[in-house]
Coordinates of C-alpha atoms in Angstrom, one line a residue:
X1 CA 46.4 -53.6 -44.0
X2 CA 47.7 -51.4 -41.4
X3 CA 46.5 -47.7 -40.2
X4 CA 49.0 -45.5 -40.5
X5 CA 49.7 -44.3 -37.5
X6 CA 48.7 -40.5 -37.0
X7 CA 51.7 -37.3 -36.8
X8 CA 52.6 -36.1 -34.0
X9 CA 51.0 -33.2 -33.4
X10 CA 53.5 -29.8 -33.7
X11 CA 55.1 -27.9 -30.5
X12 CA 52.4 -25.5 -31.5
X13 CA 49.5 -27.7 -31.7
X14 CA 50.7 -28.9 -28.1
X15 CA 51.0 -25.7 -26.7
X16 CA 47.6 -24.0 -27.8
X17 CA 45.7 -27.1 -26.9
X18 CA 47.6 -26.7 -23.0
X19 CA 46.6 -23.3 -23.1
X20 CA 42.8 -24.1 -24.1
X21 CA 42.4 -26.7 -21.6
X22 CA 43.7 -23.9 -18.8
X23 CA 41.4 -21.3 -19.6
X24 CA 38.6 -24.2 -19.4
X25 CA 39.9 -25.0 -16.1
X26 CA 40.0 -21.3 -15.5
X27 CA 36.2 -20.4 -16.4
X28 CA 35.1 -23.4 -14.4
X29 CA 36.8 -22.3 -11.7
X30 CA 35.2 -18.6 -11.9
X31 CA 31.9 -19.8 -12.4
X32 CA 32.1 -21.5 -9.5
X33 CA 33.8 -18.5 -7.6
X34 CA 30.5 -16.7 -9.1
X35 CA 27.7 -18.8 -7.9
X36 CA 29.6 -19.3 -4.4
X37 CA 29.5 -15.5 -4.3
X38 CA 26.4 -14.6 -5.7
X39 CA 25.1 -17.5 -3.0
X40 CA 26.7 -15.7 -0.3
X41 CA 25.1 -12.3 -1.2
X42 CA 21.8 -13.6 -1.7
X43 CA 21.9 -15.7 1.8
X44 CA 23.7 -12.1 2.9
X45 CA 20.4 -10.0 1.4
X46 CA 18.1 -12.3 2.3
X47 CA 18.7 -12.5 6.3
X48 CA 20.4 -9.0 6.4
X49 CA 18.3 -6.5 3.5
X50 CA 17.1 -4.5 6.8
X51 CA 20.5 -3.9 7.7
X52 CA 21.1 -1.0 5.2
X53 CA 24.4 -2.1 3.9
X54 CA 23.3 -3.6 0.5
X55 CA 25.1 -1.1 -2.1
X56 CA 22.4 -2.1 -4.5
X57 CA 19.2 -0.8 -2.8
X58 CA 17.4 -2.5 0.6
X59 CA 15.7 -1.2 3.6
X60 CA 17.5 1.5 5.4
X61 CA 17.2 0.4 9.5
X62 CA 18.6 -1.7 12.0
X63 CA 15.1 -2.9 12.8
X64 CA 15.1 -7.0 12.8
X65 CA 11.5 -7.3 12.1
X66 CA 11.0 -5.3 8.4
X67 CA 11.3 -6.8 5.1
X68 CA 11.2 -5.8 1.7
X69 CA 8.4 -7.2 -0.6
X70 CA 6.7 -5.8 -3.4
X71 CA 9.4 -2.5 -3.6
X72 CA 7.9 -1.7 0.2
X73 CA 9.5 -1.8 3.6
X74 CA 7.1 -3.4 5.9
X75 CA 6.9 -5.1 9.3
X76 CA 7.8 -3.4 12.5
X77 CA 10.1 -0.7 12.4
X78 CA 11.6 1.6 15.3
X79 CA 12.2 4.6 13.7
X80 CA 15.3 5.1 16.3
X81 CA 17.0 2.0 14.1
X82 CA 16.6 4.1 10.9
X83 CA 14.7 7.2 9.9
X84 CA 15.2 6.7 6.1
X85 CA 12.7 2.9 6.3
X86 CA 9.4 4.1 4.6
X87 CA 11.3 7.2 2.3
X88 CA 12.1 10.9 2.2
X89 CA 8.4 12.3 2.5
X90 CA 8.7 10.0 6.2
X91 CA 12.5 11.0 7.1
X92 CA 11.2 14.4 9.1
X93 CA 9.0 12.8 11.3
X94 CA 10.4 9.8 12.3
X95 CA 13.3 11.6 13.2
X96 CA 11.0 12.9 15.6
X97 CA 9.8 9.5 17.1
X98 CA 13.7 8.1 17.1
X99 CA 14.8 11.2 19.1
X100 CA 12.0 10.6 21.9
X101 CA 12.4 6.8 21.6
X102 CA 16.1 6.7 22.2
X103 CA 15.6 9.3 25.0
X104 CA 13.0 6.6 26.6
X105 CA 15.6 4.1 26.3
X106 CA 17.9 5.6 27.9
X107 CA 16.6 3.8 31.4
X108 CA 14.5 0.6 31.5
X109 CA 11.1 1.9 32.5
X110 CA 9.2 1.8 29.4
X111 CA 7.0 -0.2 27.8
X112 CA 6.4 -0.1 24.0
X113 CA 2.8 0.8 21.7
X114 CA 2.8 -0.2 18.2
X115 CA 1.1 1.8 15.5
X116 CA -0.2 -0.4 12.7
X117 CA -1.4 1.1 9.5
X118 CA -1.0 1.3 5.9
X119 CA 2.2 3.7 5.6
X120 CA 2.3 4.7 2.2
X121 CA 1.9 8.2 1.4
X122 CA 0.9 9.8 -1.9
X123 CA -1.5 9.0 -4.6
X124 CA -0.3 5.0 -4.1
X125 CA -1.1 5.3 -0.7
X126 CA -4.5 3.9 0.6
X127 CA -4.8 6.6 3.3
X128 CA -2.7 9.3 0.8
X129 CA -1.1 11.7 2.8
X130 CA -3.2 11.5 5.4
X131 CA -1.0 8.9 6.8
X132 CA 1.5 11.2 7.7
X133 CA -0.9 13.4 9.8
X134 CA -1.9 9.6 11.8
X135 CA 1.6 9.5 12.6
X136 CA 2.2 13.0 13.4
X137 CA -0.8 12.9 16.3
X138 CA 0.4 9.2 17.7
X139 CA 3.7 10.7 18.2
X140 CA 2.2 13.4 20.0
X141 CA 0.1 11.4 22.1
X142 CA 3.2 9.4 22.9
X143 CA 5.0 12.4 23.9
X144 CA 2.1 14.1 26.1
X145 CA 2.2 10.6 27.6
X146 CA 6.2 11.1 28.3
X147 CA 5.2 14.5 30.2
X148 CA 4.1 13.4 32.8
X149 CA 5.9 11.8 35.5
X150 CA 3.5 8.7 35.5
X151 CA 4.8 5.1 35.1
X152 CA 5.9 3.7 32.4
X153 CA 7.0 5.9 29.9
X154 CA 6.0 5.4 26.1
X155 CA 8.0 4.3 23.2
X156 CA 6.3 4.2 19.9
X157 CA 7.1 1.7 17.2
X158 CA 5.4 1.5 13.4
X159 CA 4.3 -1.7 12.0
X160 CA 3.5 -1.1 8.4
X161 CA 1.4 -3.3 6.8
X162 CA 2.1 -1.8 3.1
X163 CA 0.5 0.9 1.1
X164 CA -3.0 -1.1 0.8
X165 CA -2.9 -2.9 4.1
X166 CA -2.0 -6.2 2.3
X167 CA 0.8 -7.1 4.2
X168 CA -0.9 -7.2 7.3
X169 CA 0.9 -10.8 8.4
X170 CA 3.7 -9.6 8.0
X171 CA 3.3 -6.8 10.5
X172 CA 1.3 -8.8 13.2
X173 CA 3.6 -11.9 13.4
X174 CA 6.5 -9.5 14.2
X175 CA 4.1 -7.2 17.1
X176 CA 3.0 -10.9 18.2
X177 CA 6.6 -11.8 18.3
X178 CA 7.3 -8.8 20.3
X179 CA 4.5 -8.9 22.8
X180 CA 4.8 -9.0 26.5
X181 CA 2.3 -11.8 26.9
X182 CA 3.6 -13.3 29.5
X183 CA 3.2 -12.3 33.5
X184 CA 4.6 -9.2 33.5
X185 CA 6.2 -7.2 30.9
X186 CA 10.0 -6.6 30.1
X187 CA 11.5 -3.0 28.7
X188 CA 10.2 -2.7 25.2
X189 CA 8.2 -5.2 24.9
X190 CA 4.4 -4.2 22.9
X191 CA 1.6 -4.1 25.1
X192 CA -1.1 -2.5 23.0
X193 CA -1.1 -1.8 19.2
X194 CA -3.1 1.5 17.9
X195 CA -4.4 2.3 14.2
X196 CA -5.3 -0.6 12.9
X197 CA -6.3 0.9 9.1
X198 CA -9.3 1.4 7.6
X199 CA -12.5 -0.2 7.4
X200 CA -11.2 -3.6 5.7
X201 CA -11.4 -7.2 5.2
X202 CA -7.4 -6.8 5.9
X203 CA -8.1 -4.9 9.0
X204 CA -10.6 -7.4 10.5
X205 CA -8.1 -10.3 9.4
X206 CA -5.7 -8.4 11.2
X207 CA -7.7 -7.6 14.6
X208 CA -8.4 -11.1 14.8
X209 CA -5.2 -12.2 14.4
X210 CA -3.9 -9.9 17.0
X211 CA -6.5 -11.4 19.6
X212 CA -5.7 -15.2 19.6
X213 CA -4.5 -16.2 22.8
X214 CA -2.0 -15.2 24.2
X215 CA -4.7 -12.2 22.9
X216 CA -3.1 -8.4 22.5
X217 CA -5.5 -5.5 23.2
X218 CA -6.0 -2.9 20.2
X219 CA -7.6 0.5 20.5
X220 CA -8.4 1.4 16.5
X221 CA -7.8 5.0 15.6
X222 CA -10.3 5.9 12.4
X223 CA -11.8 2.9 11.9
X224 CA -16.1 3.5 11.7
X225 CA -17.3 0.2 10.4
X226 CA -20.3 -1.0 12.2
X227 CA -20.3 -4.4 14.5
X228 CA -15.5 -3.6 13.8
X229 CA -15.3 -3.6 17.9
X230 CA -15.1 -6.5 20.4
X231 CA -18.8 -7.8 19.5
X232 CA -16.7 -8.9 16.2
X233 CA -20.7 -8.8 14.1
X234 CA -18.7 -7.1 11.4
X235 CA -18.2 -10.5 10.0
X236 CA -20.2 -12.8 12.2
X237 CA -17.0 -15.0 12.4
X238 CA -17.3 -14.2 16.7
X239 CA -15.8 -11.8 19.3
X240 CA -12.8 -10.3 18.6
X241 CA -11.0 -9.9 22.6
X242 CA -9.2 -6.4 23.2
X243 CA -10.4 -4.7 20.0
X244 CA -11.8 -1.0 21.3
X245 CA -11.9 2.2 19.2
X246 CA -12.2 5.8 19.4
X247 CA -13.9 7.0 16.6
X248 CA -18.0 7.3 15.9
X249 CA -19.5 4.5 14.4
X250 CA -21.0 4.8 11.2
X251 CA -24.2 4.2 12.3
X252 CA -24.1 6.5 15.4
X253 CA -23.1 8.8 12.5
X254 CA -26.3 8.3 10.4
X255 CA -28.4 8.5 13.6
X256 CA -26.9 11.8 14.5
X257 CA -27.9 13.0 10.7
X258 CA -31.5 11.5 10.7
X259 CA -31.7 13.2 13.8
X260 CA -30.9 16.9 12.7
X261 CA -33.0 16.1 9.4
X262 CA -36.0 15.2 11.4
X263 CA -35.6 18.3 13.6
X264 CA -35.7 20.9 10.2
X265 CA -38.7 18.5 9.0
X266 CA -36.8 17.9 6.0
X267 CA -38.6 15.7 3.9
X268 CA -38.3 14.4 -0.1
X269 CA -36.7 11.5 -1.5
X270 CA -32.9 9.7 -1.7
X271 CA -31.2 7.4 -4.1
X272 CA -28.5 5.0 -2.3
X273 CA -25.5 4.4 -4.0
X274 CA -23.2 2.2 -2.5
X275 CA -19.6 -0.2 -2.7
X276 CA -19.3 -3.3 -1.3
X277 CA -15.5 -3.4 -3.2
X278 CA -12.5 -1.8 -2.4
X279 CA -10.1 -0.7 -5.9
X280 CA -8.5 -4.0 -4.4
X281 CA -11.1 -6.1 -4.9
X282 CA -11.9 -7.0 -0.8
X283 CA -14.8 -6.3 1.0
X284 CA -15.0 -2.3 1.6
X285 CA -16.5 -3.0 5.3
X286 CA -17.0 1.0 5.7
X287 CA -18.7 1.7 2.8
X288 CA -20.8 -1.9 3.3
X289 CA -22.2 -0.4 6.6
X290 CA -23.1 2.6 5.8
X291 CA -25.0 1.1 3.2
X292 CA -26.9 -1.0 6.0
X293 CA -27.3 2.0 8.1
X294 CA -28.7 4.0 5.4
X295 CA -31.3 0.7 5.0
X296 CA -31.4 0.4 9.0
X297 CA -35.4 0.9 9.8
X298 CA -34.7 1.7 13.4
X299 CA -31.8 5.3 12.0
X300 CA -34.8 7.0 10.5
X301 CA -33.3 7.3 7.1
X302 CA -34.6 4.1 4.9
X303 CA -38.0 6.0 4.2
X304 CA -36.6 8.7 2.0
X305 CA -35.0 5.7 0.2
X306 CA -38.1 3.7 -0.3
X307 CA -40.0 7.3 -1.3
X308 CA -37.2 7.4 -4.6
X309 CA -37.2 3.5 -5.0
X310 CA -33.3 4.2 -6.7
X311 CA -30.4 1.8 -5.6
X312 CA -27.5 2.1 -7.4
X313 CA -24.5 -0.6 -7.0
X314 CA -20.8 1.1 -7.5
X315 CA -18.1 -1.0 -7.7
X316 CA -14.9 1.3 -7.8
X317 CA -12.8 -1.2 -10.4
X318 CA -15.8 0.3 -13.3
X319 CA -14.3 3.4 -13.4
X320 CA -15.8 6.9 -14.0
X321 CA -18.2 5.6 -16.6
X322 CA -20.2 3.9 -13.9
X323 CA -20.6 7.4 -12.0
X324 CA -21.8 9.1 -15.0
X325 CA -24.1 6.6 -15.7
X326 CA -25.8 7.4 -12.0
X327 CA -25.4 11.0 -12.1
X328 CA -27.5 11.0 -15.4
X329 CA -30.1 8.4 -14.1
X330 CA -30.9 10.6 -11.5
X331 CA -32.5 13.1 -13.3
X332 CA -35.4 11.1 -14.3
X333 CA -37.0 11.7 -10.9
X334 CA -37.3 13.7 -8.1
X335 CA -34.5 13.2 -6.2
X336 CA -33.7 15.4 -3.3
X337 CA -30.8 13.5 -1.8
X338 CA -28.2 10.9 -2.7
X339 CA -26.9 8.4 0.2
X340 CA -23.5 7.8 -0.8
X341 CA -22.3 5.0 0.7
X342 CA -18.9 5.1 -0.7
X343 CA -15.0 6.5 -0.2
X344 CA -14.1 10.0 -0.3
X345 CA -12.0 9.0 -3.2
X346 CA -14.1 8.6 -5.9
X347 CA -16.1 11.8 -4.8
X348 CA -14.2 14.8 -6.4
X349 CA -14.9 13.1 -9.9
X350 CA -18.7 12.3 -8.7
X351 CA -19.6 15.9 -7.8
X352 CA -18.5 17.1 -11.2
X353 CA -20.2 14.5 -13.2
X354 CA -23.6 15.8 -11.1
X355 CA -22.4 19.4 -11.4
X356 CA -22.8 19.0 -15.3
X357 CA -25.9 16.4 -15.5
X358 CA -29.1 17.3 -17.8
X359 CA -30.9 18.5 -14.4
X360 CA -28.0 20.5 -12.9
X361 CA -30.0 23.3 -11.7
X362 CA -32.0 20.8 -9.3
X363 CA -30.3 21.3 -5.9
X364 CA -29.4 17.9 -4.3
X365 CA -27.6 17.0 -1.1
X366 CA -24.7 13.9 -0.9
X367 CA -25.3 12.3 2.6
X368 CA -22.5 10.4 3.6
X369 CA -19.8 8.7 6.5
X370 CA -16.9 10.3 7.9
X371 CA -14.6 9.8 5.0
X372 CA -16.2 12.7 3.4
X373 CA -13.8 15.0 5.7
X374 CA -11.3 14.5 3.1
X375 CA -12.9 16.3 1.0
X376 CA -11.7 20.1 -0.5
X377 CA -14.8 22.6 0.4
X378 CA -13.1 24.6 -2.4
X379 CA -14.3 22.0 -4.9
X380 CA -15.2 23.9 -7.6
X381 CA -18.2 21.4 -7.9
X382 CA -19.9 22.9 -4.6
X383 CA -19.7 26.5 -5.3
X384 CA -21.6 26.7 -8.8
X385 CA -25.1 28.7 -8.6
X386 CA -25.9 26.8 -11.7
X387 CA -25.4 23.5 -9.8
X388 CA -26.3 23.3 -6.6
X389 CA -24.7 20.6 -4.7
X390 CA -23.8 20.0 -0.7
X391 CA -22.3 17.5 1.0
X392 CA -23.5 16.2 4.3
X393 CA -21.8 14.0 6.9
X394 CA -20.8 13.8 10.4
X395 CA -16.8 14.2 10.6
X396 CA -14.6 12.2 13.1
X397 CA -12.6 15.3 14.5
X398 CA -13.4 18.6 13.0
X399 CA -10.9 21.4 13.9
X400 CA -13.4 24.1 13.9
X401 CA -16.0 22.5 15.5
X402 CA -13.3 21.1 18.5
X403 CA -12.0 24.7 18.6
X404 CA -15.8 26.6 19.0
X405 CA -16.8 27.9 22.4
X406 CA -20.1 25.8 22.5
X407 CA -17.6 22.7 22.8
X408 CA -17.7 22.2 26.5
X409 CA -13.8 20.2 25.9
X410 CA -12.3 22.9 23.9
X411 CA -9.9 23.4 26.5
X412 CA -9.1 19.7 25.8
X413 CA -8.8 20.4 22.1
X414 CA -6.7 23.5 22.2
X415 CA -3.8 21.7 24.7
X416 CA -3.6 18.9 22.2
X417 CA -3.6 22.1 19.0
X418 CA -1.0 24.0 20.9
X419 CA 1.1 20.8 21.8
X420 CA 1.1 19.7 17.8
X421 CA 2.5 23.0 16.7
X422 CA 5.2 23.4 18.9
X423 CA 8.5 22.2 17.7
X424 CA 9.9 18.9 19.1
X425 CA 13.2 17.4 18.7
X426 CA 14.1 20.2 16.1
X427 CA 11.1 19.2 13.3
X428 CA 7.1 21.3 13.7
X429 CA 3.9 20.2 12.4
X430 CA 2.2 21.9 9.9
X431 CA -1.5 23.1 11.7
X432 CA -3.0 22.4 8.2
X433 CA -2.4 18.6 8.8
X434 CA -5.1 18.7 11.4
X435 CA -8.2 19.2 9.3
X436 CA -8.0 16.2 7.8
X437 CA -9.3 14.8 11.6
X438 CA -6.7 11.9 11.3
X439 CA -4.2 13.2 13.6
X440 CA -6.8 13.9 16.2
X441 CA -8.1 10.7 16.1
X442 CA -4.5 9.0 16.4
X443 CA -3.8 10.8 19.2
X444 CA -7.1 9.8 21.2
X445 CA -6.3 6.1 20.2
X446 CA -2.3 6.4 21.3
X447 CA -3.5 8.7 24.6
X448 CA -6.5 5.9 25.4
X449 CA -3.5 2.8 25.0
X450 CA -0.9 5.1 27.5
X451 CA -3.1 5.6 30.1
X452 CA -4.5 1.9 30.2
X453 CA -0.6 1.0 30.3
X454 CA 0.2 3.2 33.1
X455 CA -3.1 2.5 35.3
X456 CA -1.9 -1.3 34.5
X457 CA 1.2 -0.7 36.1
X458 CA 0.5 0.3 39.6
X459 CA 0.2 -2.7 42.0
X460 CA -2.4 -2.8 44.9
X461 CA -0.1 -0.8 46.5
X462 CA 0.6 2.6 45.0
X463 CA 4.2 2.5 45.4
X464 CA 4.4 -0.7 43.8
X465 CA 4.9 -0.5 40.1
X466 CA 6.0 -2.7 37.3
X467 CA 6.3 -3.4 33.9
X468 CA 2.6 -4.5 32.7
X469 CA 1.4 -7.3 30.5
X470 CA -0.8 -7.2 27.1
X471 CA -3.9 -9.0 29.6
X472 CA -2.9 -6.0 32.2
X473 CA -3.5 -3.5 29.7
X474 CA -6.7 -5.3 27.8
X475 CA -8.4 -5.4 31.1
X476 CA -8.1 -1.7 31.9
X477 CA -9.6 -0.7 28.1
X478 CA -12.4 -1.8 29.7
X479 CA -12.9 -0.1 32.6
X480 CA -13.1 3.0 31.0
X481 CA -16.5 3.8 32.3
X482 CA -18.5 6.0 34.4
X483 CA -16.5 9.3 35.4
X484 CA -12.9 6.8 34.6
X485 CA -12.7 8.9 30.8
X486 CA -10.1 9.4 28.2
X487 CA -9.2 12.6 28.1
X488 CA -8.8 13.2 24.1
X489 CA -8.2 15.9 21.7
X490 CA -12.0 14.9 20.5
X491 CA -13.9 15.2 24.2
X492 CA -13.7 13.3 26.6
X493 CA -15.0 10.0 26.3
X494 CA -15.5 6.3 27.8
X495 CA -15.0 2.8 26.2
X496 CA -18.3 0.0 26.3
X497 CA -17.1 -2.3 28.9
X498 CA -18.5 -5.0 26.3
X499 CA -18.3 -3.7 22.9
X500 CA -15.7 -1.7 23.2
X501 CA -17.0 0.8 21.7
X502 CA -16.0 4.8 22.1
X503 CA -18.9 6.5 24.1
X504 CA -19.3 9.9 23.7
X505 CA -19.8 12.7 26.5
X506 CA -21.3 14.8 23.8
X507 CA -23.6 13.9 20.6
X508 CA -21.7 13.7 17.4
X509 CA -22.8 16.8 15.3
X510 CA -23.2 16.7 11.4
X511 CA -21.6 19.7 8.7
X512 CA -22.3 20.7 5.9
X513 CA -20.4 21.9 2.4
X514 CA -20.0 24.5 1.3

């Protein structure tokens, strides 16, 4: 038997099924014309986020060599290509930098110094605010340099390496990039790179990244670490070629305080308490050799140490209850001193944890590095009769001792105050941002890198000058020696012609808080 064969369908059967097979055409159509176009804006973001056009968010600058990654801008950045790159709290001042850059490159006789740091300001920031006031004295050492009628002039670009410091790569692959390590040097090209962050592990991986061949010379603004120079015994992984620095090492600092307390015959017993973590979990190479300079037999301060027999580890991730637990641990003995070989960060909540510990009437005195400069001497925690507590430590740059008449380079200090406060380009610097010593020492680091570019420029003959390279400029880092000094905001001073190492014309001198 025989199917029947099936009716044909109705005119309106035929005409919604035309109508479905259309509007399937249709969405496959627009999904295509989606993808192609959500294709084209990703390839769009992807090669062009730095160009500032993205209506959806993106880094606001011209600059070729910034990306975006983890919510931050980072690479290097000329402010000149977009003043709005690292936020509001930065617009101000690099408005500053962008008006003397362009005016620099308006002719072809300049060469270019790159500030690399951790730019993040604010609680996130590794340096806090703080890293405003580095900026803020490497743009004035840039435009001090500018003064002068001296060849080449300056122009001062910003190689971010994130909040923490963790983006270092990023940042050195574009200054490497943009080096003039060739024979000579062309307009713009980087010749030097200042800053360098804080004492760690990202710093050093930085440094020696910087100084593979074809190697770029680095004169580090704040960084104290021990051995963090051209000896490169901060990690025992070898030299690190080029890598100078301004600032006091720790160790030089903890000399200079053994020193004063052997002159007042002060004698007792000290409890070390010391990080060998940052919050991020790397190797805090500050707080690590400050630890080993408290220990060091030769500094003069290990006895007072083995007279309390009290070593207490702190790693920053444990959180205050760690703290308390060593404030209260202290008053089982007679402890007359605590070497704190830690960041300024955690110390606020320490000093009020010892303020209110079972002995708080026993006076006791926190030794520590540099980073302790940070600190408020209104802290509540150092002005209590009940609880005496002071804080000990040689600062990097400290306004008021620069600024006393018993500084033989006050004169040098006050040029450098005077120059900070007067407007430039339209924008002033608050004279407040000095005390926290960064701005000083970013200054000294960015005045130290001008000069060895501008002594690397003049030929054997006087008259003849050119554009130098990053070798030109390494070399003459080192020949700061003998009466060939640095004339910085912090004294006058000389580099080790093989550690590379800031001498000092005068002794570094500890303070006291309150």
């Amino acid at each position: 038997m025989y199917d029947e064969p099936a009716p044909a369908p109705s005119l309106a059967a035929r005409v919604w099924h035309l109508l479905r097979q259309v509007g399937t055409l249709l969405r496959r159509k627009l999904v295509v014309i989606v993808v192609v176009v959500a294709v084209l804006i990703s390839t769009a973001v992807l090669v062009n986020y730095t160009q500032g056009w993205w209506p959806w968010g993106g880094c606001e600058t011209q600059s070729e060599d910034v990306v975006a990654i983890d919510g931050e801008c980072v690479g290097l950045m000329d402010p000149a290509d977009g003043t709005m790159v690292l936020g509001e709290e930065y617009r101000s001042l690099l408005e500053v930098i962008a008006a003397e850059n362009r005016k620099v490159t308006e002719g072809t006789d300049y060469s270019t110094i790159a500030l690399m740091a951790p730019m993040g300001a604010g609680p996130r920031g590794l340096v806090g605010d703080r890293a405003l006031h580095q900026l803020e004295g490497a743009f004035i050492g840039q435009y001090r340099a500018n003064q002068s009628e001296t060849f080449p002039k300056i122009r001062l670009v910003l190689a971010n390496t994130g909040h923490d410091g963790s983006k270092w790569r990023t940042a050195v692959q574009a200054v490497r990039k943009n080096a003039a390590t060739g024979a000579t040097g062309s307009p713009g090209q980087i010749v030097a790179v200042t800053g360098m962050g804080p004492s760690q592990q990202e710093s050093i991986d930085a440094a020696r990244a910087l100084a593979k061949d074809p190697g770029i010379p680095m004169v580090a603004d704040f960084i104290t670490a021990a051995g963090f120079n051209t000896t490169g015994e901060i990690d025992d992984s070898g030299p690190i070629p080029g890598l100078t620095r301004t600032a006091v090492s720790t160790s030089a600092q903890l000399e200079a305080i053994a020193k004063e307390l052997k002159d007042k015959k002060v004698k007792g017993s000290a409890a070390l308490m010391w990080a060998d973590v940052t919050p991020q979990g790397t190797k805090d190479l500050y707080a690590l050799s400050l630890k080993d300079a408290f220990l060091d037999p030769e500094l003069g301060l290990k006895p007072y140490v083995d007279e309390s027999g009290l070593s207490f580890p702190f790693d920053p991730r444990g959180g205050p209850s760690l703290l308390r637990t060593i404030s209260d641990t202290i008053c089982g003995t007679k402890t007359d001193m605590i070497f704190y070989a830690g960041r300024q960060t955690f110390m606020p909540t320490f000093l009020k944890l010892l303020r209110n510990r079972p002995c708080r009437s026993t006076p006791i005195t926190v030794v520590t590095g540099d980073d302790a400069q940070n600190q408020d001497p209104d802290d509540p925690s150092l002005h209590d009769p009940e609880a005496p507590i002071k804080v000990m430590f040689v600062p990097l740059a400290d306004p008021k001792r620069l600024d006393h008449e018993d500084n033989e380079h006050r004169q040098l200090y006050q040029q450098f105050r005077d120059e900070f406060v007067a407007p430039h380009h339209g924008e002033t610097f608050s004279a407040a941002h000095l005390g926290s010593g960064l701005a000083i020492m970013a200054y000294d680091a960015v005045t130290a890198a001008a000069t060895a570019v501008q002594k690397a420029a003049i030929g054997a003959d006087p008259s003849q000058l050119s554009l130098p390279s990053t070798a030109a400029v390494r070399g003459q880092l080192y020949l700061f020696t003998g009466t060939n000094v640095i004339r910085g905001a912090s004294g006058a001073f000389t580099l080790d012609s093989k550690t590379g190492e800031r001498v000092n014309i005068t002794a570094p001198t500890p303070v006291t808080i309150p």
